[in-house]
Coordinates of C-alpha atoms in Angstrom, one line a residue:
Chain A
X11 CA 16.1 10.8 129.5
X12 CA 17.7 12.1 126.1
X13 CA 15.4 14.2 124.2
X14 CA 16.5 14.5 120.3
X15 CA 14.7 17.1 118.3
X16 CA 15.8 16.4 114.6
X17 CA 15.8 14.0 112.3
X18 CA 19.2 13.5 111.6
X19 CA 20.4 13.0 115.4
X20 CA 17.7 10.4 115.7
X21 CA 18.5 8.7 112.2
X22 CA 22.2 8.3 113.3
X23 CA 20.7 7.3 116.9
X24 CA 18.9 4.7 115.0
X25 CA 21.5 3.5 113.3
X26 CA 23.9 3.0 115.9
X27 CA 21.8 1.4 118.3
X28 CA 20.8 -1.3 115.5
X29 CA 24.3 -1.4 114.8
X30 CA 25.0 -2.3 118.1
X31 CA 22.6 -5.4 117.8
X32 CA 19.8 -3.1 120.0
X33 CA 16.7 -4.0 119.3
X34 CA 14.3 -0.3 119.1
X35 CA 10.8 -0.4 119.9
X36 CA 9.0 2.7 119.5
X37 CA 5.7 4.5 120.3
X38 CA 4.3 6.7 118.7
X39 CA 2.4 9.9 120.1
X40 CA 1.0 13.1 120.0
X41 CA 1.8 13.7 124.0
X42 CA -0.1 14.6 127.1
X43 CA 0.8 11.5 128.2
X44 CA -1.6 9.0 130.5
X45 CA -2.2 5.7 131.6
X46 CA -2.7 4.7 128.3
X47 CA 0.4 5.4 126.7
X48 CA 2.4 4.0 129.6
X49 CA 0.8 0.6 129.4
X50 CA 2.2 1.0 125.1
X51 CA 5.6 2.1 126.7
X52 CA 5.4 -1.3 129.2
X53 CA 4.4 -3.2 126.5
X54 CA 7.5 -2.1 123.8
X55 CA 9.6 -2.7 126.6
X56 CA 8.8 -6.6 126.7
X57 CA 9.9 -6.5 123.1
X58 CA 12.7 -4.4 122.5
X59 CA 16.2 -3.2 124.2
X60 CA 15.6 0.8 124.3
X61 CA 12.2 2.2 124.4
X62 CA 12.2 5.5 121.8
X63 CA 8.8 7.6 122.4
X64 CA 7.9 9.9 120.1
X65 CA 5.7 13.3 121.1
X66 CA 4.6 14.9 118.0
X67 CA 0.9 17.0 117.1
X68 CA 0.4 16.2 113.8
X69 CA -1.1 18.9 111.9
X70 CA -1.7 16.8 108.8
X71 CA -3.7 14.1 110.5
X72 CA -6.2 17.5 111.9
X73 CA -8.9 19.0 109.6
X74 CA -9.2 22.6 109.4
X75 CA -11.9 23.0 111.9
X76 CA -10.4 20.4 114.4
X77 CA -8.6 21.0 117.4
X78 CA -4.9 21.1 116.4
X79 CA -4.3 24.7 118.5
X80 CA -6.2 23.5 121.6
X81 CA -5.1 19.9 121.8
X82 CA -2.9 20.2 125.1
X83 CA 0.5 19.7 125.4
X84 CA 3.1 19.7 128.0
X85 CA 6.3 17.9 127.2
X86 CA 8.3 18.0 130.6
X87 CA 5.5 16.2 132.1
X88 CA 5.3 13.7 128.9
X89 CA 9.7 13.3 129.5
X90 CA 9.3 12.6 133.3
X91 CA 6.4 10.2 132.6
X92 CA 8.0 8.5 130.1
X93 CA 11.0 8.2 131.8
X94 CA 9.4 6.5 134.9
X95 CA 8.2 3.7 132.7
X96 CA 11.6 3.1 131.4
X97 CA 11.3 4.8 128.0
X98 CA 15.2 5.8 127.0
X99 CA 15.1 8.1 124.4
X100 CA 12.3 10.7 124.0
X101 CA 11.9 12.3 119.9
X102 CA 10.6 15.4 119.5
X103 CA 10.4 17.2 116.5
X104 CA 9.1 20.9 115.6
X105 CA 6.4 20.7 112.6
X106 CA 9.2 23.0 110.6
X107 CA 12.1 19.7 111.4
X108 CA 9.0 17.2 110.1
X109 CA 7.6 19.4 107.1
X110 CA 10.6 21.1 106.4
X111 CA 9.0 22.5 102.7
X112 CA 5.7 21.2 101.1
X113 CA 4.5 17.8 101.3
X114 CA 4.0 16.7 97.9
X115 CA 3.9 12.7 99.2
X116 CA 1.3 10.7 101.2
X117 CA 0.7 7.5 101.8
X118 CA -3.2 6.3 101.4
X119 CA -4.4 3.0 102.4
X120 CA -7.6 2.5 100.6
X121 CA -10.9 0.5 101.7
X122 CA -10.0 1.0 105.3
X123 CA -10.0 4.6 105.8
X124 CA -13.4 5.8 104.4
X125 CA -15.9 4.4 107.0
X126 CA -15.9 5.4 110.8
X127 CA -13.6 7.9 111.8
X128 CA -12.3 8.4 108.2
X129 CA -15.8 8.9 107.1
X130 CA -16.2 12.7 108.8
X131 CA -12.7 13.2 108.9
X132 CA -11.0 13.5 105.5
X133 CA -7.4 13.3 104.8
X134 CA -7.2 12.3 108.9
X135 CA -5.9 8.7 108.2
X136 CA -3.6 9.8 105.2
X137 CA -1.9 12.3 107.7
X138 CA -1.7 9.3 110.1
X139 CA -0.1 6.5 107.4
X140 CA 2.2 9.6 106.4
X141 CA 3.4 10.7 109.3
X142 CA 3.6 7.1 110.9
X143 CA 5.6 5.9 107.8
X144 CA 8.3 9.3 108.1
X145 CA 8.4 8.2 112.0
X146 CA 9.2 4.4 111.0
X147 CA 11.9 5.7 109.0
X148 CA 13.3 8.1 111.0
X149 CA 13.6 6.2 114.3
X150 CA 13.8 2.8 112.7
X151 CA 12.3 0.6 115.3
X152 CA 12.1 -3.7 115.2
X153 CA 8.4 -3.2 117.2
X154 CA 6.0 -0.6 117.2
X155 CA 3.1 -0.4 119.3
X156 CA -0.2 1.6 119.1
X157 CA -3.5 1.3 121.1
X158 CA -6.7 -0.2 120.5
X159 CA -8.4 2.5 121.8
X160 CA -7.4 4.1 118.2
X161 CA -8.8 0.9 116.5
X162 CA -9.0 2.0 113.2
X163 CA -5.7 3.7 113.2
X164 CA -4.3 0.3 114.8
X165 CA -5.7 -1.4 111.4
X166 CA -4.9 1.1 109.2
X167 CA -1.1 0.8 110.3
X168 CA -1.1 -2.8 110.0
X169 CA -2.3 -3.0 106.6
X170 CA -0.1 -0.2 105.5
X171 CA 3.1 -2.1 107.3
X172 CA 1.8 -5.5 105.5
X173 CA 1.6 -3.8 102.2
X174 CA 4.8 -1.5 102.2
X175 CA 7.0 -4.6 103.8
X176 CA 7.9 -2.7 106.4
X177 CA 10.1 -4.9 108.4
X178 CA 8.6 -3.8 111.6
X179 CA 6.2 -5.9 113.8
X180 CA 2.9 -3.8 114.8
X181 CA 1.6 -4.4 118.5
X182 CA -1.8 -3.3 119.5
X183 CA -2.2 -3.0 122.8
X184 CA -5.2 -2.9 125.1
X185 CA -7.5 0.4 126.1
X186 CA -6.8 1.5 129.5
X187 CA -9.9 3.1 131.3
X188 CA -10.4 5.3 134.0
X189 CA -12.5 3.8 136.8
X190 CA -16.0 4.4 136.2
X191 CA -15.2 3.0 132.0
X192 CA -14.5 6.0 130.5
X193 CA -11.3 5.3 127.9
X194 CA -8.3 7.2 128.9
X195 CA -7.8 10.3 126.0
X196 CA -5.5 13.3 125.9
X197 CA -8.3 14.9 125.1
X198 CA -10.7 14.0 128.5
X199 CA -8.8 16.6 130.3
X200 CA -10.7 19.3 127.9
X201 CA -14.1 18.1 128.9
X202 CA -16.2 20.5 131.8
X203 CA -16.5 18.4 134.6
X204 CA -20.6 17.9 134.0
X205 CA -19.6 16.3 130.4
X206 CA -16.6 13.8 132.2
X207 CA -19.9 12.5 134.3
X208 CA -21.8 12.4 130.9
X209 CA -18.7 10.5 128.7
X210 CA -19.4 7.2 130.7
X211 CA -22.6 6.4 128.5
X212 CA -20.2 5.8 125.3
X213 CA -18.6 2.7 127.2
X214 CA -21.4 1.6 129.1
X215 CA -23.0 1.5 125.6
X216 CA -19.9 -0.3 123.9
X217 CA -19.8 -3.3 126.8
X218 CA -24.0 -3.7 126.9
X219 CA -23.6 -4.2 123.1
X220 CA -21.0 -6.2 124.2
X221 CA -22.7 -8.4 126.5
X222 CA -26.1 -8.9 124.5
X223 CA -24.4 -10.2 121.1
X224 CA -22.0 -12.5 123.6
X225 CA -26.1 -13.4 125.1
X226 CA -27.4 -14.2 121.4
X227 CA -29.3 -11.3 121.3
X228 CA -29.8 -9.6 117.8
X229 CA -27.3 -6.8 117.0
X230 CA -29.5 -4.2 114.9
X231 CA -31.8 -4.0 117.9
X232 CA -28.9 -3.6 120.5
X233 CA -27.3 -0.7 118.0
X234 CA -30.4 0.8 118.1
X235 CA -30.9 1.2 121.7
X236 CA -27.1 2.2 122.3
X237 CA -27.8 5.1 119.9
X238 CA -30.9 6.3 121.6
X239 CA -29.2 6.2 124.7
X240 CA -26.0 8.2 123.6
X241 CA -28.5 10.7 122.1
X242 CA -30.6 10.8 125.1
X243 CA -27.8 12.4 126.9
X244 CA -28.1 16.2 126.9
X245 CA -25.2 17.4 125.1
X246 CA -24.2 14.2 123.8
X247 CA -23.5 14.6 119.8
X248 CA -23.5 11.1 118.2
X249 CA -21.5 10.7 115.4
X250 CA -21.3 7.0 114.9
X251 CA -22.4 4.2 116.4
X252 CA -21.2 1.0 114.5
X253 CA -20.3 -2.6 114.3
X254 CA -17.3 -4.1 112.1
X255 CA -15.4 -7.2 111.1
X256 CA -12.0 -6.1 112.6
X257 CA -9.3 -5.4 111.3
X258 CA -10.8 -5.4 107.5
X259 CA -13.5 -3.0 109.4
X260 CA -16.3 -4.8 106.5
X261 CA -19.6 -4.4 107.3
X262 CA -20.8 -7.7 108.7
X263 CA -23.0 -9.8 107.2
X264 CA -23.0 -12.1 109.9
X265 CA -21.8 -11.9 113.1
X266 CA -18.6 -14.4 113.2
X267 CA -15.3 -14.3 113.8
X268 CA -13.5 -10.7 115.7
X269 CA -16.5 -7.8 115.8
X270 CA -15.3 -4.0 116.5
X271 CA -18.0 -2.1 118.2
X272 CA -16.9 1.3 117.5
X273 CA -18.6 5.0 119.0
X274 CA -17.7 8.6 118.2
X275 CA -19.9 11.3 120.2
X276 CA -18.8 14.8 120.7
X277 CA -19.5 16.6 124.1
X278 CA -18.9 20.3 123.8
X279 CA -16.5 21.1 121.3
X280 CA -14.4 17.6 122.8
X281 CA -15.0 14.6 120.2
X282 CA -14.1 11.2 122.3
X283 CA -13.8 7.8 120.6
X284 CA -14.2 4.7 121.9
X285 CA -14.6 0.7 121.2
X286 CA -14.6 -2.7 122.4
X287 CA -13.2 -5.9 120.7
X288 CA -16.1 -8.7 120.3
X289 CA -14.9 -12.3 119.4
X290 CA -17.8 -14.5 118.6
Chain B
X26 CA 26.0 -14.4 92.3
X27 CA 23.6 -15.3 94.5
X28 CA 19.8 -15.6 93.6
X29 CA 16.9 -14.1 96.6
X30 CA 13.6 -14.8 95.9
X31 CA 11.5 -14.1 98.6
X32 CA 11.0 -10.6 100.9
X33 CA 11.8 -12.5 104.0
X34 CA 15.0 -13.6 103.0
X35 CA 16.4 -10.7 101.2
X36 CA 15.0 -8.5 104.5
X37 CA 17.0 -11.2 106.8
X38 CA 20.3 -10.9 104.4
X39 CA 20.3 -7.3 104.6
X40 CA 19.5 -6.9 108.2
X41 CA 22.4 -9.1 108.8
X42 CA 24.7 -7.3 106.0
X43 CA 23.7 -3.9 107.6
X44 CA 24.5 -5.4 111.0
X45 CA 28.0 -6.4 109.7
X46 CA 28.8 -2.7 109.1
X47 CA 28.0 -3.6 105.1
X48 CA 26.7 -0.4 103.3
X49 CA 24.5 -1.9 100.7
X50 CA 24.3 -0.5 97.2
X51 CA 20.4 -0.6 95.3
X52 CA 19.7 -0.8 91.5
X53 CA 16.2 -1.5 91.1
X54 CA 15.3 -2.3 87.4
X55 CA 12.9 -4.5 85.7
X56 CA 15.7 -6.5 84.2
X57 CA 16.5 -7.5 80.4
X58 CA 19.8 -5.6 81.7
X59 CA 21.6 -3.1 79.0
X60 CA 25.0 -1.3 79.5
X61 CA 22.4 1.4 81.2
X62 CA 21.5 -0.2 83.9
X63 CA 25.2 -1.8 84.3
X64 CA 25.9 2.2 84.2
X65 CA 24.5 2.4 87.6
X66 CA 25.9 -1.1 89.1
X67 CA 29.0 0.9 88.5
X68 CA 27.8 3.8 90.2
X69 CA 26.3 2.5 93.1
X70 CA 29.8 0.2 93.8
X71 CA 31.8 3.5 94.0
X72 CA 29.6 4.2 96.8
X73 CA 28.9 0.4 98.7
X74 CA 30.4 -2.6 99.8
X75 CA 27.9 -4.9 98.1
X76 CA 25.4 -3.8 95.3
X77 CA 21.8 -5.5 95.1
X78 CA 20.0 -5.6 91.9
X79 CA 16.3 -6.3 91.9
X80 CA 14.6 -7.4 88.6
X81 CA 11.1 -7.1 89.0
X82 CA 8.4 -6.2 86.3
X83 CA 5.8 -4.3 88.1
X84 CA 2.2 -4.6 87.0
X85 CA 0.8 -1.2 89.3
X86 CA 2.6 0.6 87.4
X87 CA 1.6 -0.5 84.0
X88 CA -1.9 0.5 82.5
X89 CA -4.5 -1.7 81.2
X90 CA -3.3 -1.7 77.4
X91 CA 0.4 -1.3 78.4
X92 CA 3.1 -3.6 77.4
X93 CA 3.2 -5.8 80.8
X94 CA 2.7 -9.0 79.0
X95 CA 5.5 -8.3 75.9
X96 CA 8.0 -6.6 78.1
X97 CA 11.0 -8.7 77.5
X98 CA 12.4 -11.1 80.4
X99 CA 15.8 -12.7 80.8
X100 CA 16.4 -13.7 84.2
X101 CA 19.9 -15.9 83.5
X102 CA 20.8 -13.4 81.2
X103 CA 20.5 -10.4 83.5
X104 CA 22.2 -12.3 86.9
X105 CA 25.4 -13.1 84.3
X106 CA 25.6 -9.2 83.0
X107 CA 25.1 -7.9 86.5
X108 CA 27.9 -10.5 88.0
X109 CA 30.2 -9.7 85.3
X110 CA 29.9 -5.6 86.5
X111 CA 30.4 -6.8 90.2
X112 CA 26.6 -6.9 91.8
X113 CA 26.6 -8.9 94.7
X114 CA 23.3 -10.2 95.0
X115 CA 20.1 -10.5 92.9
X116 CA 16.6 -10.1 94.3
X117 CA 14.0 -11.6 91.8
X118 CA 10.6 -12.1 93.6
X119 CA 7.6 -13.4 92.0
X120 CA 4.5 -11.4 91.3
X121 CA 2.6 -12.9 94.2
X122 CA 5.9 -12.7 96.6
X123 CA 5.7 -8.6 96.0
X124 CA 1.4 -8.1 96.0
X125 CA 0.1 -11.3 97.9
X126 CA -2.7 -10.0 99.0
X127 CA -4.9 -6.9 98.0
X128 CA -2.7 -4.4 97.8
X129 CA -4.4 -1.0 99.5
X130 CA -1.7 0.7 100.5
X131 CA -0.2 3.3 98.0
X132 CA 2.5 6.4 98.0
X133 CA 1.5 9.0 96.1
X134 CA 3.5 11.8 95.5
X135 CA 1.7 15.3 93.9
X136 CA 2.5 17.8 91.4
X137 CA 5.2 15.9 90.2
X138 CA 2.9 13.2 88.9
X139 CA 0.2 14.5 86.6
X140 CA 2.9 16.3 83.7
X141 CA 4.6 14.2 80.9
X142 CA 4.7 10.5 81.2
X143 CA 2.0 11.2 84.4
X144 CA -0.4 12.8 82.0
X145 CA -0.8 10.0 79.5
X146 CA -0.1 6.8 82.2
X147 CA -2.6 7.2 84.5
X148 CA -1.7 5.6 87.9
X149 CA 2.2 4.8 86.4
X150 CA 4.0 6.6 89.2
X151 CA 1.5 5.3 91.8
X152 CA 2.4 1.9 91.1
X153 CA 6.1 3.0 90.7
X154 CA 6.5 4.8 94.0
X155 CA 5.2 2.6 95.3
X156 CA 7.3 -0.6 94.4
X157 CA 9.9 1.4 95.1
X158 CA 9.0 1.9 98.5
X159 CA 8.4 -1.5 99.4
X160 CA 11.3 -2.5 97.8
X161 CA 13.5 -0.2 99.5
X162 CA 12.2 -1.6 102.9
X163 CA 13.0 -4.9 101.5
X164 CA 16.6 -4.3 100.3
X165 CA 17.1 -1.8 103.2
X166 CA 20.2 0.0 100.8
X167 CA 22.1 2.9 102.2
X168 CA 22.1 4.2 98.0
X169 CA 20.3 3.9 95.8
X170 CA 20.5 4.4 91.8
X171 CA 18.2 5.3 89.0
X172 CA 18.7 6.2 85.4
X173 CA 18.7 9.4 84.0
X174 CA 16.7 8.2 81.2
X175 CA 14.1 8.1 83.4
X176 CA 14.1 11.5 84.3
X177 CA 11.0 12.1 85.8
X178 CA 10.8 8.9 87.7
X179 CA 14.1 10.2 89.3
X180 CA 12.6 13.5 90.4
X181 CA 9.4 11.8 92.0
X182 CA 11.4 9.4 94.3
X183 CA 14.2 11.8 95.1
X184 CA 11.0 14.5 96.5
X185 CA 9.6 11.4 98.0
X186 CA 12.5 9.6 99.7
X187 CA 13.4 13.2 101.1
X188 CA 8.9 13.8 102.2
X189 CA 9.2 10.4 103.6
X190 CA 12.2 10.9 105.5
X191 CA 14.0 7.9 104.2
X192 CA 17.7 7.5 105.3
X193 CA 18.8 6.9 101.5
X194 CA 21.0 8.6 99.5
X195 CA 19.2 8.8 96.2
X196 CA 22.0 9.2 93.5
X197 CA 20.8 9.6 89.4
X198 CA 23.1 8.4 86.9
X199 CA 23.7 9.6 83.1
X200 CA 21.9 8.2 79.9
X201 CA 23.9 5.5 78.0
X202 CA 22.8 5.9 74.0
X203 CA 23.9 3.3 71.5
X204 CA 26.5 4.9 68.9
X205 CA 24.1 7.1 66.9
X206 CA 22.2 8.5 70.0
X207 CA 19.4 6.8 70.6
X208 CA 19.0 6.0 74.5
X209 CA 19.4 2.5 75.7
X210 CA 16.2 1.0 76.8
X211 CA 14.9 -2.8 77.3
X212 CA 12.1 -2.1 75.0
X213 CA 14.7 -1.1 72.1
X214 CA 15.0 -4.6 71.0
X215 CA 11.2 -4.7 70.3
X216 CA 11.5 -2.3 67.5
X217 CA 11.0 -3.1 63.9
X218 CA 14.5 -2.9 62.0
X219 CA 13.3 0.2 60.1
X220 CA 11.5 2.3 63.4
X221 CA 15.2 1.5 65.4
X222 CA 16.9 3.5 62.4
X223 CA 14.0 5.9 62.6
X224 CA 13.6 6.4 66.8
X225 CA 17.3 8.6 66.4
X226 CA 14.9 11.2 65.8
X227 CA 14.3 11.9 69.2
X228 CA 17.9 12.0 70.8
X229 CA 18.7 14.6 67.6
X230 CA 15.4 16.7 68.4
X231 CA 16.8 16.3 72.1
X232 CA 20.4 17.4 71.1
X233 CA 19.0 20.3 68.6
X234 CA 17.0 22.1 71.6
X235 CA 19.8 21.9 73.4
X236 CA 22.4 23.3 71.1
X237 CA 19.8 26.1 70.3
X238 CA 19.1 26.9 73.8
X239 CA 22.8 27.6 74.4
X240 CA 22.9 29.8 71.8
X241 CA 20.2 32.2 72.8
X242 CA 17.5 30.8 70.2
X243 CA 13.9 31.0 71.3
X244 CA 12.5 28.3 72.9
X245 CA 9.0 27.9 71.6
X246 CA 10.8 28.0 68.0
X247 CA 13.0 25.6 69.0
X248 CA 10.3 23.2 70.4
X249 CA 7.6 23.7 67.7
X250 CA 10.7 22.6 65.2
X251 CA 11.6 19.6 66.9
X252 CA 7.6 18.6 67.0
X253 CA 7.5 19.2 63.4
X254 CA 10.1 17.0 62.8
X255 CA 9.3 14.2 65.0
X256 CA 5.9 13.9 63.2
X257 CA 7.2 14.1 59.8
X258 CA 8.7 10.6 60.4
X259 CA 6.4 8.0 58.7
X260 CA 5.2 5.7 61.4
X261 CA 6.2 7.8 64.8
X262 CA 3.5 9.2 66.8
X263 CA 4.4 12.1 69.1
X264 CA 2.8 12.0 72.9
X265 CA 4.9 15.0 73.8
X266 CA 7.8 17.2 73.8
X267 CA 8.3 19.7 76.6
X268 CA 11.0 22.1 78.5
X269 CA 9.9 21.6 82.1
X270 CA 12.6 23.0 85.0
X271 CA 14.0 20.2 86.9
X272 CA 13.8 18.7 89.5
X273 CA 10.5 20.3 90.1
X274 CA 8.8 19.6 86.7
X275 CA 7.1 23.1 86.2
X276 CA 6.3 25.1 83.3
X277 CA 9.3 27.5 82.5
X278 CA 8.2 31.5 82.8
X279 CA 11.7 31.8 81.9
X280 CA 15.1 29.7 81.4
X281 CA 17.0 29.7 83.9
X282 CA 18.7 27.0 86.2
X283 CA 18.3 23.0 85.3
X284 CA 15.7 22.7 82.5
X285 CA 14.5 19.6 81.4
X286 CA 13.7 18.1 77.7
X287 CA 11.9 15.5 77.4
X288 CA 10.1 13.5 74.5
X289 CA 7.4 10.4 74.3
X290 CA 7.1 8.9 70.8
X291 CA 5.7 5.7 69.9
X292 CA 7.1 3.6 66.6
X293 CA 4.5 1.0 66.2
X294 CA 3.2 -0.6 69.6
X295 CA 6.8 0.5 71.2
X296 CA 7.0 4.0 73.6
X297 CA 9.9 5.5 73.9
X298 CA 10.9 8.2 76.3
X299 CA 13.9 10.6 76.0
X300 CA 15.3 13.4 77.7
X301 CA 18.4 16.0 77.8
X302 CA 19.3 18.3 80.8
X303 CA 20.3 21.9 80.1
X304 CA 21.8 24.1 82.5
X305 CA 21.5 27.7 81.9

């Protein structure tokens, strides 16, 4: 697969594949490929003519004490995975090539960015709109598609595509999950093998929230027992435990329409996210 | 010359354009067209095959007691003036076509933002970065040409169209001034008889710094003078007159390089905005 490391050689790529009547469809990443991110590759395939994957760590989207050193990285592995899904063209920029001088612009999409993840991590989902919107315009795809197991970035980008007129269609694709639940993350390969075991409670949580609202049964109650449990775990550092309209992420008033049940919980120094779609 | 209305079909006119091998030219304005903007039609055909003019008047980027309703509008007007210089295509969108929903998406680009213009127009070069974002994903133009006049817009979409990675060439054409100086604007023909004849003021402060600059005078003499002058004329209100270095917009420690002058005065309920470049 052809790996291109600046902008300008993947601008001109760009251009001459569109040229050439190729529809791009691009994903996004920060690498360490899994599961996960092949399903995104599979799924721009469906929709497009050349698959361009991007692998890029973000240091705007990381807050100072976050884990932009230690998040792991290993790009030969991300190529030949990528490649064996059919990706064609792998992008992968230094931070110096991205942020060549100082970053005087950001993009900021309001309302949805301060609740949830946004709430602990400031600046996070400006570094994500940012970098996402140099991406779009430096690969210049027709489709782009994200996961859900980033929910909130997924609506984030879709109201920032919406509102800038990017002509780009956003898919959001399903969370792929290891056997016993547990959401496929870069970041799962960082946990100690006693807090892996442990992660399971955040989707076992997610789907018995899940399975009492689809029941009838009240949702205050059924947050409150999903937060005990998480914090029952030894170790287990709940940071949110939440339901939301989706993709407005509102608080609900009444349950109705698409729900996002939405968790962050730290185990160790490893902070895992996960969620489940709820249509009622 | 063909009318566009809606995003949709200028996005599918370009696409196809592009796709033809077209390189498309971009004046953005907010129309009631002077030989300024048709200044820049002619620049951007020197470097396209078909030039797009957009006349949009955009309401994020004017304050709450700004002149949004009384800005003057002449949409048959403006198509014939930019057909008889050779534009291709107009894109006039409605209000609602631009910001049909809430918009909550919005480019901000710092430092360059808060100084002249940015100091008194609180949230102007929000709203104008971002219209001219969306707009550039709607008119998808390989150039695109702003005024002079508006020097300090110019330097906030050249720093972000470079942060942002956009695949434009950002080109800045040369004030146009009527015969006894005084730049060409749209809001010139809201002037009372008596403040026109009294706005030459500021293009003759403008050319005075200038002229003294080159010769080695002081520049805090220079400016103080000009000041003076400005608000000995009955009727004008200074907002400011500053040397700034350009395109960065900082405070000078000491001349050297592109400096900027610029001026804000307002003759009645009409501001007007001037500037000169020096190069020392």
């Amino acid at each position: 697969m052809e790996r291109i490391l600046t902008v300008r050689d993947m601008q001109a790529r760009a251009e001459a594949l569109r040229r050439e009547g190729k529809r791009i469809g691009f994903v996004p990443t920060m690498g360490y490929l899994h599961e996960g991110h092949l399903s995104l590759i599979d799924e721009a395939k469906k929709h497009s003519d050349i698959v361009v994957v991007s692998v890029f760590v973000n240091p705007t989207q990381f807050g100072p004490h976050e884990d932009l050193e230690s998040y792991p990285r290993d790009i030969d592995r991300d190529e030949a995975l990528a490649a064996s899904r059919g990706a064609g063209l792998m992008f992968y920029p230094s931070v110096k090539e991205m942020y060549p001088g100082t970053q005087q612009t950001w993009v900021q999409v309001e309302d949805l960015t301060g609740v949830l993840c946004g709430a602990s991590r400031e600046g996070h989902f400006r570094g994500v709109s940012t970098v996402v919107t140099k991406l779009f315009h430096i690969v210049k795809p027709h489709v782009a598609v994200f996961g859900q197991k980033d929910a909130q970035q997924a609506a984030v980008i879709m109201k920032m595509a919406a509102d800038l007129n990017m002509d780009i269609r956003i898919l959001v694709a399903p969370i792929v999950r290891e056997a016993d639940g547990l959401a496929m993350s870069s970041r799962n390969v960082r946990l100690t093998p006693e807090n892996r075991k442990k992660a399971v409670i955040l989707s076992q949580s997610l789907f018995g929230i899940r399975e009492g609202l689809l029941k009838g049964q009240p949702a205050g109650a059924l947050l409150e027992e999903a937060r005990a449990a998480i914090s029952a775990v030894p170790g287990a550092k709940l940071e949110y435990l939440e339901l939301r309209s989706y993709p407005a992420l509102e608080e609900l008033t009444e349950l109705r329409g698409t729900c996002l049940a939405a968790v962050a919980a730290r185990f160790g120094d490893v902070r895992l996210i996960d969620n489940v779609m709820i249509k009622i």
